[in-house]
Amino acid sequence: MGTPLRQIAPEKMPHLAMVIAAALLAGCVMFMAMVMILAKMQPGWTAAGPVTLIALGLCPVSIVLALVLPGILARTFVAGARLKAGDTANDPTARMRIASAATMNQVIVRKALLEGAAFFAVIAVLLEGTWLAAGAFAVLIAAMLALFPFPARFEAIRDGLLETMK
């Protein structure tokens, strides 16, 4: 069993977030590469089948959810962790651990939302061979890259959570 996020040193979290995000991104890209090799793509812009239409619908929905939901969950996580920690929640080290764990949860949830929709787009390409599904995949990968948790971004999110804890 792994180490709980609250027990990982806060200074290691930004690097860990980058590793997790890169692994999720690489998995999507490698799966799509294999599908593009194996799939028989339809020539030109053919009519989208039902799986492609679902993938196209999931694309904007998952991007909006990835932008909104992780922040809500992180604030809820912080509030719950502070209640659980009691008096120790006022300790700066404890606050840093709680904020770092909440930020890591935010990164994981955001990437999971985008990854799920990206994998669905890959399945649409595999089943229906439409370029529209491949386009939805490309948009989702672009969103994953745009929201990549570089250390400065991770620390900015974490610092924002720390401000809410004062």
GROMACS .gro file of N, CA and C in nm:
model
  498
    1MET      N    1   0.085  -0.118   0.000
    1MET     CA    2   0.000   0.000   0.000
    1MET      C    3   0.089   0.123   0.000
    2GLY      N    4   0.047   0.228  -0.070
    2GLY     CA    5   0.127   0.349  -0.084
    2GLY      C    6   0.122   0.438   0.039
    3THR      N    7   0.204   0.540   0.034
    3THR     CA    8   0.210   0.639   0.142
    3THR      C    9   0.096   0.739   0.124
    4PRO      N   10   0.021   0.768   0.231
    4PRO     CA   11  -0.084   0.871   0.218
    4PRO      C   12  -0.021   1.005   0.178
    5LEU      N   13  -0.096   1.082   0.099
    5LEU     CA   14  -0.044   1.209   0.049
    5LEU      C   15  -0.001   1.303   0.160
    6ARG      N   16  -0.074   1.302   0.272
    6ARG     CA   17  -0.040   1.393   0.381
    6ARG      C   18   0.093   1.358   0.447
    7GLN      N   19   0.146   1.239   0.421
    7GLN     CA   20   0.272   1.200   0.483
    7GLN      C   21   0.392   1.221   0.390
    8ILE      N   22   0.368   1.260   0.267
    8ILE     CA   23   0.477   1.289   0.174
    8ILE      C   24   0.526   1.431   0.200
    9ALA      N   25   0.656   1.448   0.199
    9ALA     CA   26   0.714   1.579   0.226
    9ALA      C   27   0.662   1.681   0.123
   10PRO      N   28   0.614   1.797   0.168
   10PRO     CA   29   0.558   1.898   0.077
   10PRO      C   30   0.654   1.940  -0.034
   11GLU      N   31   0.784   1.943  -0.006
   11GLU     CA   32   0.879   1.987  -0.110
   11GLU      C   33   0.893   1.885  -0.222
   12LYS      N   34   0.849   1.761  -0.200
   12LYS     CA   35   0.855   1.658  -0.305
   12LYS      C   36   0.729   1.655  -0.391
   13MET      N   37   0.624   1.719  -0.345
   13MET     CA   38   0.495   1.714  -0.415
   13MET      C   39   0.497   1.771  -0.557
   14PRO      N   40   0.559   1.887  -0.582
   14PRO     CA   41   0.556   1.939  -0.720
   14PRO      C   42   0.619   1.842  -0.822
   15HIS      N   43   0.729   1.780  -0.783
   15HIS     CA   44   0.794   1.684  -0.874
   15HIS      C   45   0.705   1.561  -0.893
   16LEU      N   46   0.646   1.512  -0.784
   16LEU     CA   47   0.557   1.396  -0.792
   16LEU      C   48   0.437   1.426  -0.880
   17ALA      N   49   0.383   1.547  -0.869
   17ALA     CA   50   0.268   1.585  -0.953
   17ALA      C   51   0.305   1.582  -1.101
   18MET      N   52   0.426   1.631  -1.133
   18MET     CA   53   0.471   1.628  -1.273
   18MET      C   54   0.486   1.485  -1.324
   19VAL      N   55   0.539   1.396  -1.241
   19VAL     CA   56   0.558   1.256  -1.280
   19VAL      C   57   0.422   1.190  -1.306
   20ILE      N   58   0.327   1.212  -1.216
   20ILE     CA   59   0.194   1.152  -1.233
   20ILE      C   60   0.127   1.206  -1.359
   21ALA      N   61   0.130   1.337  -1.378
   21ALA     CA   62   0.067   1.398  -1.495
   21ALA      C   63   0.132   1.350  -1.625
   22ALA      N   64   0.265   1.340  -1.625
   22ALA     CA   65   0.336   1.293  -1.745
   22ALA      C   66   0.302   1.148  -1.775
   23ALA      N   67   0.289   1.066  -1.671
   23ALA     CA   68   0.255   0.925  -1.693
   23ALA      C   69   0.114   0.911  -1.751
   24LEU      N   70   0.020   0.988  -1.699
   24LEU     CA   71  -0.117   0.982  -1.752
   24LEU      C   72  -0.121   1.032  -1.897
   25LEU      N   73  -0.050   1.137  -1.925
   25LEU     CA   74  -0.044   1.191  -2.060
   25LEU      C   75   0.022   1.093  -2.157
   26ALA      N   76   0.134   1.035  -2.114
   26ALA     CA   77   0.205   0.939  -2.200
   26ALA      C   78   0.119   0.817  -2.229
   27GLY      N   79   0.044   0.770  -2.128
   27GLY     CA   80  -0.043   0.655  -2.151
   27GLY      C   81  -0.146   0.682  -2.259
   28CYS      N   82  -0.207   0.799  -2.254
   28CYS     CA   83  -0.306   0.836  -2.357
   28CYS      C   84  -0.242   0.842  -2.495
   29VAL      N   85  -0.128   0.908  -2.503
   29VAL     CA   86  -0.062   0.927  -2.633
   29VAL      C   87  -0.016   0.792  -2.690
   30MET      N   88   0.040   0.707  -2.606
   30MET     CA   89   0.085   0.575  -2.655
   30MET      C   90  -0.032   0.491  -2.702
   31PHE      N   91  -0.144   0.495  -2.630
   31PHE     CA   92  -0.260   0.417  -2.670
   31PHE      C   93  -0.313   0.468  -2.804
   32MET      N   94  -0.320   0.600  -2.821
   32MET     CA   95  -0.367   0.656  -2.947
   32MET      C   96  -0.271   0.622  -3.062
   33ALA      N   97  -0.141   0.623  -3.034
   33ALA     CA   98  -0.044   0.588  -3.139
   33ALA      C   99  -0.068   0.445  -3.187
   34MET      N  100  -0.092   0.354  -3.094
   34MET     CA  101  -0.119   0.215  -3.133
   34MET      C  102  -0.249   0.204  -3.213
   35VAL      N  103  -0.351   0.277  -3.169
   35VAL     CA  104  -0.479   0.272  -3.239
   35VAL      C  105  -0.465   0.329  -3.380
   36MET      N  106  -0.389   0.439  -3.394
   36MET     CA  107  -0.372   0.498  -3.527
   36MET      C  108  -0.299   0.402  -3.621
   37ILE      N  109  -0.211   0.320  -3.566
   37ILE     CA  110  -0.142   0.221  -3.648
   37ILE      C  111  -0.238   0.110  -3.689
   38LEU      N  112  -0.325   0.070  -3.596
   38LEU     CA  113  -0.413  -0.044  -3.621
   38LEU      C  114  -0.546  -0.007  -3.687
   39ALA      N  115  -0.597   0.111  -3.660
   39ALA     CA  116  -0.730   0.149  -3.708
   39ALA      C  117  -0.730   0.177  -3.857
   40LYS      N  118  -0.842   0.152  -3.915
   40LYS     CA  119  -0.862   0.186  -4.056
   40LYS      C  120  -0.938   0.316  -4.058
   41MET      N  121  -0.865   0.426  -4.075
   41MET     CA  122  -0.928   0.558  -4.074
   41MET      C  123  -1.009   0.576  -4.202
   42GLN      N  124  -1.125   0.636  -4.185
   42GLN     CA  125  -1.211   0.664  -4.298
   42GLN      C  126  -1.151   0.780  -4.377
   43PRO      N  127  -1.155   0.774  -4.508
   43PRO     CA  128  -1.101   0.886  -4.587
   43PRO      C  129  -1.187   1.012  -4.571
   44GLY      N  130  -1.120   1.124  -4.556
   44GLY     CA  131  -1.191   1.251  -4.548
   44GLY      C  132  -1.274   1.263  -4.421
   45TRP      N  133  -1.365   1.358  -4.423
   45TRP     CA  134  -1.451   1.382  -4.308
   45TRP      C  135  -1.582   1.307  -4.327
   46THR      N  136  -1.589   1.189  -4.274
   46THR     CA  137  -1.710   1.108  -4.287
   46THR      C  138  -1.807   1.143  -4.175
   47ALA      N  139  -1.929   1.097  -4.192
   47ALA     CA  140  -2.032   1.121  -4.089
   47ALA      C  141  -1.990   1.054  -3.959
   48ALA      N  142  -2.012   1.124  -3.851
   48ALA     CA  143  -1.975   1.073  -3.719
   48ALA      C  144  -2.078   0.972  -3.673
   49GLY      N  145  -2.028   0.859  -3.622
   49GLY     CA  146  -2.114   0.758  -3.563
   49GLY      C  147  -2.148   0.795  -3.419
   50PRO      N  148  -2.228   0.712  -3.352
   50PRO     CA  149  -2.272   0.745  -3.217
   50PRO      C  150  -2.157   0.754  -3.115
   51VAL      N  151  -2.058   0.669  -3.128
   51VAL     CA  152  -1.946   0.671  -3.033
   51VAL      C  153  -1.865   0.800  -3.051
   52THR      N  154  -1.845   0.842  -3.175
   52THR     CA  155  -1.775   0.967  -3.202
   52THR      C  156  -1.854   1.086  -3.149
   53LEU      N  157  -1.985   1.084  -3.166
   53LEU     CA  158  -2.068   1.193  -3.114
   53LEU      C  159  -2.058   1.204  -2.962
   54ILE      N  160  -2.056   1.089  -2.895
   54ILE     CA  161  -2.040   1.089  -2.750
   54ILE      C  162  -1.902   1.144  -2.713
   55ALA      N  163  -1.799   1.103  -2.787
   55ALA     CA  164  -1.663   1.153  -2.761
   55ALA      C  165  -1.657   1.304  -2.781
   56LEU      N  166  -1.723   1.354  -2.885
   56LEU     CA  167  -1.726   1.498  -2.911
   56LEU      C  168  -1.801   1.572  -2.800
   57GLY      N  169  -1.904   1.511  -2.745
   57GLY     CA  170  -1.977   1.572  -2.634
   57GLY      C  171  -1.898   1.568  -2.504
   58LEU      N  172  -1.826   1.460  -2.482
   58LEU     CA  173  -1.746   1.447  -2.360
   58LEU      C  174  -1.631   1.546  -2.357
   59CYS      N  175  -1.581   1.583  -2.472
   59CYS     CA  176  -1.464   1.671  -2.480
   59CYS      C  177  -1.486   1.803  -2.406
   60PRO      N  178  -1.583   1.884  -2.443
   60PRO     CA  179  -1.600   2.011  -2.370
   60PRO      C  180  -1.649   1.992  -2.227
   61VAL      N  181  -1.732   1.890  -2.204
   61VAL     CA  182  -1.783   1.865  -2.069
   61VAL      C  183  -1.668   1.830  -1.975
   62SER      N  184  -1.578   1.744  -2.020
   62SER     CA  185  -1.467   1.704  -1.932
   62SER      C  186  -1.369   1.820  -1.911
   63ILE      N  187  -1.352   1.904  -2.010
   63ILE     CA  188  -1.263   2.020  -1.993
   63ILE      C  189  -1.322   2.116  -1.890
   64VAL      N  190  -1.451   2.144  -1.899
   64VAL     CA  191  -1.515   2.233  -1.801
   64VAL      C  192  -1.507   2.170  -1.662
   65LEU      N  193  -1.539   2.042  -1.651
   65LEU     CA  194  -1.531   1.975  -1.521
   65LEU      C  195  -1.389   1.977  -1.466
   66ALA      N  196  -1.289   1.958  -1.554
   66ALA     CA  197  -1.149   1.958  -1.510
   66ALA      C  198  -1.106   2.096  -1.461
   67LEU      N  199  -1.170   2.200  -1.510
   67LEU     CA  200  -1.138   2.335  -1.465
   67LEU      C  201  -1.209   2.372  -1.335
   68VAL      N  202  -1.328   2.316  -1.313
   68VAL     CA  203  -1.411   2.358  -1.200
   68VAL      C  204  -1.405   2.260  -1.082
   69LEU      N  205  -1.427   2.133  -1.108
   69LEU     CA  206  -1.444   2.034  -1.002
   69LEU      C  207  -1.323   2.016  -0.910
   70PRO      N  208  -1.200   2.008  -0.961
   70PRO     CA  209  -1.086   1.987  -0.870
   70PRO      C  210  -1.069   2.095  -0.764
   71GLY      N  211  -1.097   2.219  -0.798
   71GLY     CA  212  -1.087   2.327  -0.701
   71GLY      C  213  -1.188   2.312  -0.588
   72ILE      N  214  -1.310   2.274  -0.625
   72ILE     CA  215  -1.414   2.251  -0.524
   72ILE      C  216  -1.373   2.137  -0.433
   73LEU      N  217  -1.326   2.028  -0.493
   73LEU     CA  218  -1.284   1.912  -0.414
   73LEU      C  219  -1.165   1.946  -0.324
   74ALA      N  220  -1.072   2.028  -0.373
   74ALA     CA  221  -0.954   2.064  -0.293
   74ALA      C  222  -0.996   2.147  -0.171
   75ARG      N  223  -1.088   2.241  -0.190
   75ARG     CA  224  -1.133   2.322  -0.077
   75ARG      C  225  -1.208   2.236   0.025
   76THR      N  226  -1.286   2.139  -0.023
   76THR     CA  227  -1.355   2.046   0.066
   76THR      C  228  -1.254   1.959   0.140
   77PHE      N  229  -1.152   1.912   0.069
   77PHE     CA  230  -1.047   1.831   0.130
   77PHE      C  231  -0.977   1.909   0.241
   78VAL      N  232  -0.943   2.035   0.214
   78VAL     CA  233  -0.875   2.119   0.312
   78VAL      C  234  -0.962   2.137   0.436
   79ALA      N  235  -1.090   2.166   0.414
   79ALA     CA  236  -1.181   2.186   0.527
   79ALA      C  237  -1.192   2.059   0.612
   80GLY      N  238  -1.206   1.945   0.547
   80GLY     CA  239  -1.216   1.818   0.619
   80GLY      C  240  -1.087   1.783   0.691
   81ALA      N  241  -0.974   1.807   0.628
   81ALA     CA  242  -0.845   1.776   0.689
   81ALA      C  243  -0.820   1.866   0.810
   82ARG      N  244  -0.860   1.991   0.799
   82ARG     CA  245  -0.842   2.082   0.913
   82ARG      C  246  -0.930   2.042   1.030
   83LEU      N  247  -1.052   1.998   1.003
   83LEU     CA  248  -1.137   1.950   1.111
   83LEU      C  249  -1.078   1.825   1.177
   84LYS      N  250  -1.027   1.736   1.095
   84LYS     CA  251  -0.968   1.612   1.145
   84LYS      C  252  -0.841   1.640   1.225
   85ALA      N  253  -0.762   1.738   1.180
   85ALA     CA  254  -0.636   1.769   1.247
   85ALA      C  255  -0.657   1.843   1.378
   86GLY      N  256  -0.769   1.911   1.394
   86GLY     CA  257  -0.797   1.983   1.518
   86GLY      C  258  -0.699   2.096   1.541
   87ASP      N  259  -0.640   2.100   1.662
   87ASP     CA  260  -0.549   2.207   1.701
   87ASP      C  261  -0.420   2.207   1.618
   88THR      N  262  -0.379   2.092   1.568
   88THR     CA  263  -0.254   2.086   1.491
   88THR      C  264  -0.268   2.154   1.355
   89ALA      N  265  -0.390   2.184   1.313
   89ALA     CA  266  -0.412   2.248   1.183
   89ALA      C  267  -0.356   2.390   1.180
   90ASN      N  268  -0.330   2.448   1.295
   90ASN     CA  269  -0.273   2.583   1.298
   90ASN      C  270  -0.121   2.581   1.285
   91ASP      N  271  -0.061   2.466   1.297
   91ASP     CA  272   0.083   2.451   1.280
   91ASP      C  273   0.118   2.474   1.133
   92PRO      N  274   0.216   2.562   1.104
   92PRO     CA  275   0.251   2.591   0.963
   92PRO      C  276   0.292   2.466   0.884
   93THR      N  277   0.361   2.374   0.948
   93THR     CA  278   0.402   2.251   0.878
   93THR      C  279   0.280   2.166   0.844
   94ALA      N  280   0.187   2.155   0.938
   94ALA     CA  281   0.065   2.078   0.913
   94ALA      C  282  -0.017   2.143   0.802
   95ARG      N  283  -0.027   2.277   0.804
   95ARG     CA  284  -0.101   2.346   0.699
   95ARG      C  285  -0.038   2.323   0.562
   96MET      N  286   0.096   2.325   0.558
   96MET     CA  287   0.166   2.302   0.431
   96MET      C  288   0.140   2.160   0.381
   97ARG      N  289   0.141   2.062   0.470
   97ARG     CA  290   0.113   1.924   0.429
   97ARG      C  291  -0.030   1.909   0.378
   98ILE      N  292  -0.124   1.970   0.447
   98ILE     CA  293  -0.264   1.961   0.405
   98ILE      C  294  -0.283   2.029   0.270
   99ALA      N  295  -0.228   2.148   0.252
   99ALA     CA  296  -0.241   2.220   0.125
   99ALA      C  297  -0.172   2.146   0.011
  100SER      N  298  -0.057   2.086   0.039
  100SER     CA  299   0.015   2.010  -0.065
  100SER      C  300  -0.064   1.886  -0.105
  101ALA      N  301  -0.121   1.816  -0.007
  101ALA     CA  302  -0.202   1.697  -0.038
  101ALA      C  303  -0.327   1.736  -0.116
  102ALA      N  304  -0.389   1.848  -0.079
  102ALA     CA  305  -0.509   1.893  -0.151
  102ALA      C  306  -0.474   1.931  -0.295
  103THR      N  307  -0.359   1.995  -0.313
  103THR     CA  308  -0.316   2.032  -0.448
  103THR      C  309  -0.288   1.908  -0.531
  104MET      N  310  -0.224   1.808  -0.470
  104MET     CA  311  -0.198   1.683  -0.543
  104MET      C  312  -0.329   1.616  -0.581
  105ASN      N  313  -0.427   1.614  -0.491
  105ASN     CA  314  -0.558   1.558  -0.525
  105ASN      C  315  -0.619   1.634  -0.641
  106GLN      N  316  -0.602   1.765  -0.641
  106GLN     CA  317  -0.655   1.848  -0.749
  106GLN      C  318  -0.591   1.810  -0.883
  107VAL      N  319  -0.460   1.791  -0.883
  107VAL     CA  320  -0.389   1.752  -1.005
  107VAL      C  321  -0.439   1.617  -1.055
  108ILE      N  322  -0.452   1.521  -0.965
  108ILE     CA  323  -0.492   1.385  -1.004
  108ILE      C  324  -0.634   1.384  -1.058
  109VAL      N  325  -0.726   1.453  -0.991
  109VAL     CA  326  -0.865   1.457  -1.037
  109VAL      C  327  -0.874   1.524  -1.173
  110ARG      N  328  -0.803   1.636  -1.189
  110ARG     CA  329  -0.806   1.709  -1.317
  110ARG      C  330  -0.756   1.619  -1.431
  111LYS      N  331  -0.644   1.553  -1.410
  111LYS     CA  332  -0.588   1.467  -1.515
  111LYS      C  333  -0.678   1.346  -1.541
  112ALA      N  334  -0.737   1.291  -1.436
  112ALA     CA  335  -0.824   1.174  -1.455
  112ALA      C  336  -0.948   1.210  -1.537
  113LEU      N  337  -1.005   1.327  -1.513
  113LEU     CA  338  -1.121   1.370  -1.592
  113LEU      C  339  -1.086   1.383  -1.740
  114LEU      N  340  -0.973   1.444  -1.767
  114LEU     CA  341  -0.931   1.462  -1.906
  114LEU      C  342  -0.887   1.330  -1.969
  115GLU      N  343  -0.821   1.247  -1.890
  115GLU     CA  344  -0.773   1.119  -1.942
  115GLU      C  345  -0.890   1.027  -1.979
  116GLY      N  346  -0.993   1.025  -1.896
  116GLY     CA  347  -1.109   0.940  -1.925
  116GLY      C  348  -1.174   0.977  -2.057
  117ALA      N  349  -1.192   1.105  -2.079
  117ALA     CA  350  -1.252   1.150  -2.206
  117ALA      C  351  -1.158   1.123  -2.323
  118ALA      N  352  -1.027   1.139  -2.301
  118ALA     CA  353  -0.930   1.112  -2.408
  118ALA      C  354  -0.932   0.965  -2.447
  119PHE      N  355  -0.938   0.878  -2.347
  119PHE     CA  356  -0.945   0.735  -2.378
  119PHE      C  357  -1.074   0.700  -2.452
  120PHE      N  358  -1.184   0.766  -2.416
  120PHE     CA  359  -1.308   0.742  -2.489
  120PHE      C  360  -1.294   0.785  -2.634
  121ALA      N  361  -1.226   0.896  -2.658
  121ALA     CA  362  -1.203   0.940  -2.796
  121ALA      C  363  -1.117   0.839  -2.871
  122VAL      N  364  -1.020   0.780  -2.803
  122VAL     CA  365  -0.937   0.676  -2.866
  122VAL      C  366  -1.024   0.557  -2.904
  123ILE      N  367  -1.113   0.517  -2.817
  123ILE     CA  368  -1.204   0.406  -2.847
  123ILE      C  369  -1.291   0.440  -2.967
  124ALA      N  370  -1.336   0.566  -2.975
  124ALA     CA  371  -1.417   0.608  -3.090
  124ALA      C  372  -1.336   0.596  -3.219
  125VAL      N  373  -1.209   0.635  -3.214
  125VAL     CA  374  -1.123   0.621  -3.332
  125VAL      C  375  -1.110   0.474  -3.368
  126LEU      N  376  -1.089   0.390  -3.269
  126LEU     CA  377  -1.072   0.247  -3.293
  126LEU      C  378  -1.198   0.185  -3.354
  127LEU      N  379  -1.314   0.223  -3.302
  127LEU     CA  380  -1.439   0.161  -3.348
  127LEU      C  381  -1.490   0.219  -3.479
  128GLU      N  382  -1.479   0.353  -3.494
  128GLU     CA  383  -1.542   0.416  -3.608
  128GLU      C  384  -1.444   0.478  -3.707
  129GLY      N  385  -1.320   0.495  -3.667
  129GLY     CA  386  -1.218   0.545  -3.759
  129GLY      C  387  -1.241   0.685  -3.811
  130THR      N  388  -1.305   0.772  -3.732
  130THR     CA  389  -1.332   0.907  -3.780
  130THR      C  390  -1.225   1.005  -3.731
  131TRP      N  391  -1.197   1.101  -3.815
  131TRP     CA  392  -1.100   1.203  -3.780
  131TRP      C  393  -1.156   1.299  -3.677
  132LEU      N  394  -1.288   1.308  -3.667
  132LEU     CA  395  -1.349   1.394  -3.565
  132LEU      C  396  -1.313   1.345  -3.425
  133ALA      N  397  -1.316   1.214  -3.405
  133ALA     CA  398  -1.278   1.158  -3.274
  133ALA      C  399  -1.131   1.183  -3.247
  134ALA      N  400  -1.048   1.172  -3.351
  134ALA     CA  401  -0.906   1.202  -3.335
  134ALA      C  402  -0.886   1.350  -3.299
  135GLY      N  403  -0.970   1.437  -3.355
  135GLY     CA  404  -0.963   1.578  -3.321
  135GLY      C  405  -1.002   1.603  -3.176
  136ALA      N  406  -1.106   1.533  -3.128
  136ALA     CA  407  -1.146   1.545  -2.987
  136ALA      C  408  -1.030   1.501  -2.897
  137PHE      N  409  -0.964   1.394  -2.936
  137PHE     CA  410  -0.847   1.346  -2.861
  137PHE      C  411  -0.739   1.454  -2.857
  138ALA      N  412  -0.712   1.516  -2.971
  138ALA     CA  413  -0.608   1.619  -2.978
  138ALA      C  414  -0.643   1.738  -2.888
  139VAL      N  415  -0.769   1.778  -2.884
  139VAL     CA  416  -0.811   1.889  -2.798
  139VAL      C  417  -0.791   1.852  -2.651
  140LEU      N  418  -0.825   1.730  -2.615
  140LEU     CA  419  -0.808   1.686  -2.475
  140LEU      C  420  -0.661   1.677  -2.436
  141ILE      N  421  -0.577   1.632  -2.527
  141ILE     CA  422  -0.433   1.627  -2.498
  141ILE      C  423  -0.380   1.770  -2.484
  142ALA      N  424  -0.428   1.861  -2.569
  142ALA     CA  425  -0.387   2.001  -2.557
  142ALA      C  426  -0.430   2.058  -2.421
  143ALA      N  427  -0.548   2.021  -2.374
  143ALA     CA  428  -0.593   2.067  -2.242
  143ALA      C  429  -0.505   2.009  -2.132
  144MET      N  430  -0.467   1.882  -2.146
  144MET     CA  431  -0.378   1.821  -2.046
  144MET      C  432  -0.244   1.892  -2.044
  145LEU      N  433  -0.194   1.928  -2.160
  145LEU     CA  434  -0.066   2.000  -2.167
  145LEU      C  435  -0.079   2.142  -2.111
  146ALA      N  436  -0.190   2.208  -2.143
  146ALA     CA  437  -0.210   2.345  -2.095
  146ALA      C  438  -0.224   2.351  -1.943
  147LEU      N  439  -0.275   2.245  -1.885
  147LEU     CA  440  -0.295   2.239  -1.740
  147LEU      C  441  -0.187   2.158  -1.670
  148PHE      N  442  -0.076   2.136  -1.738
  148PHE     CA  443   0.032   2.054  -1.681
  148PHE      C  444   0.083   2.117  -1.552
  149PRO      N  445   0.099   2.037  -1.446
  149PRO     CA  446   0.136   2.093  -1.315
  149PRO      C  447   0.286   2.118  -1.300
  150PHE      N  448   0.337   2.215  -1.373
  150PHE     CA  449   0.477   2.253  -1.353
  150PHE      C  450   0.493   2.301  -1.208
  151PRO      N  451   0.614   2.294  -1.153
  151PRO     CA  452   0.632   2.332  -1.011
  151PRO      C  453   0.576   2.470  -0.976
  152ALA      N  454   0.596   2.568  -1.061
  152ALA     CA  455   0.545   2.703  -1.031
  152ALA      C  456   0.393   2.703  -1.023
  153ARG      N  457   0.326   2.631  -1.114
  153ARG     CA  458   0.179   2.623  -1.111
  153ARG      C  459   0.133   2.548  -0.986
  154PHE      N  460   0.199   2.437  -0.957
  154PHE     CA  461   0.164   2.358  -0.838
  154PHE      C  462   0.175   2.445  -0.713
  155GLU      N  463   0.287   2.516  -0.702
  155GLU     CA  464   0.310   2.599  -0.584
  155GLU      C  465   0.211   2.715  -0.576
  156ALA      N  466   0.172   2.770  -0.689
  156ALA     CA  467   0.073   2.879  -0.689
  156ALA      C  468  -0.063   2.828  -0.639
  157ILE      N  469  -0.102   2.710  -0.685
  157ILE     CA  470  -0.229   2.651  -0.639
  157ILE      C  471  -0.221   2.622  -0.490
  158ARG      N  472  -0.110   2.561  -0.449
  158ARG     CA  473  -0.091   2.528  -0.307
  158ARG      C  474  -0.092   2.654  -0.221
  159ASP      N  475  -0.023   2.758  -0.267
  159ASP     CA  476  -0.018   2.883  -0.190
  159ASP      C  477  -0.156   2.947  -0.181
  160GLY      N  478  -0.235   2.935  -0.285
  160GLY     CA  479  -0.372   2.986  -0.280
  160GLY      C  480  -0.454   2.911  -0.176
  161LEU      N  481  -0.436   2.781  -0.167
  161LEU     CA  482  -0.505   2.703  -0.064
  161LEU      C  483  -0.456   2.741   0.075
  162LEU      N  484  -0.327   2.765   0.087
  162LEU     CA  485  -0.272   2.807   0.217
  162LEU      C  486  -0.334   2.939   0.262
  163GLU      N  487  -0.357   3.029   0.167
  163GLU     CA  488  -0.419   3.157   0.201
  163GLU      C  489  -0.560   3.137   0.255
  164THR      N  490  -0.632   3.041   0.199
  164THR     CA  491  -0.769   3.016   0.246
  164THR      C  492  -0.771   2.952   0.384
  165MET      N  493  -0.657   2.896   0.426
  165MET     CA  494  -0.650   2.826   0.555
  165MET      C  495  -0.619   2.921   0.671
  166LYS      N  496  -0.586   3.046   0.642
  166LYS     CA  497  -0.548   3.139   0.750
  166LYS      C  498  -0.669   3.190   0.825
   0.00000   0.00000   0.00000
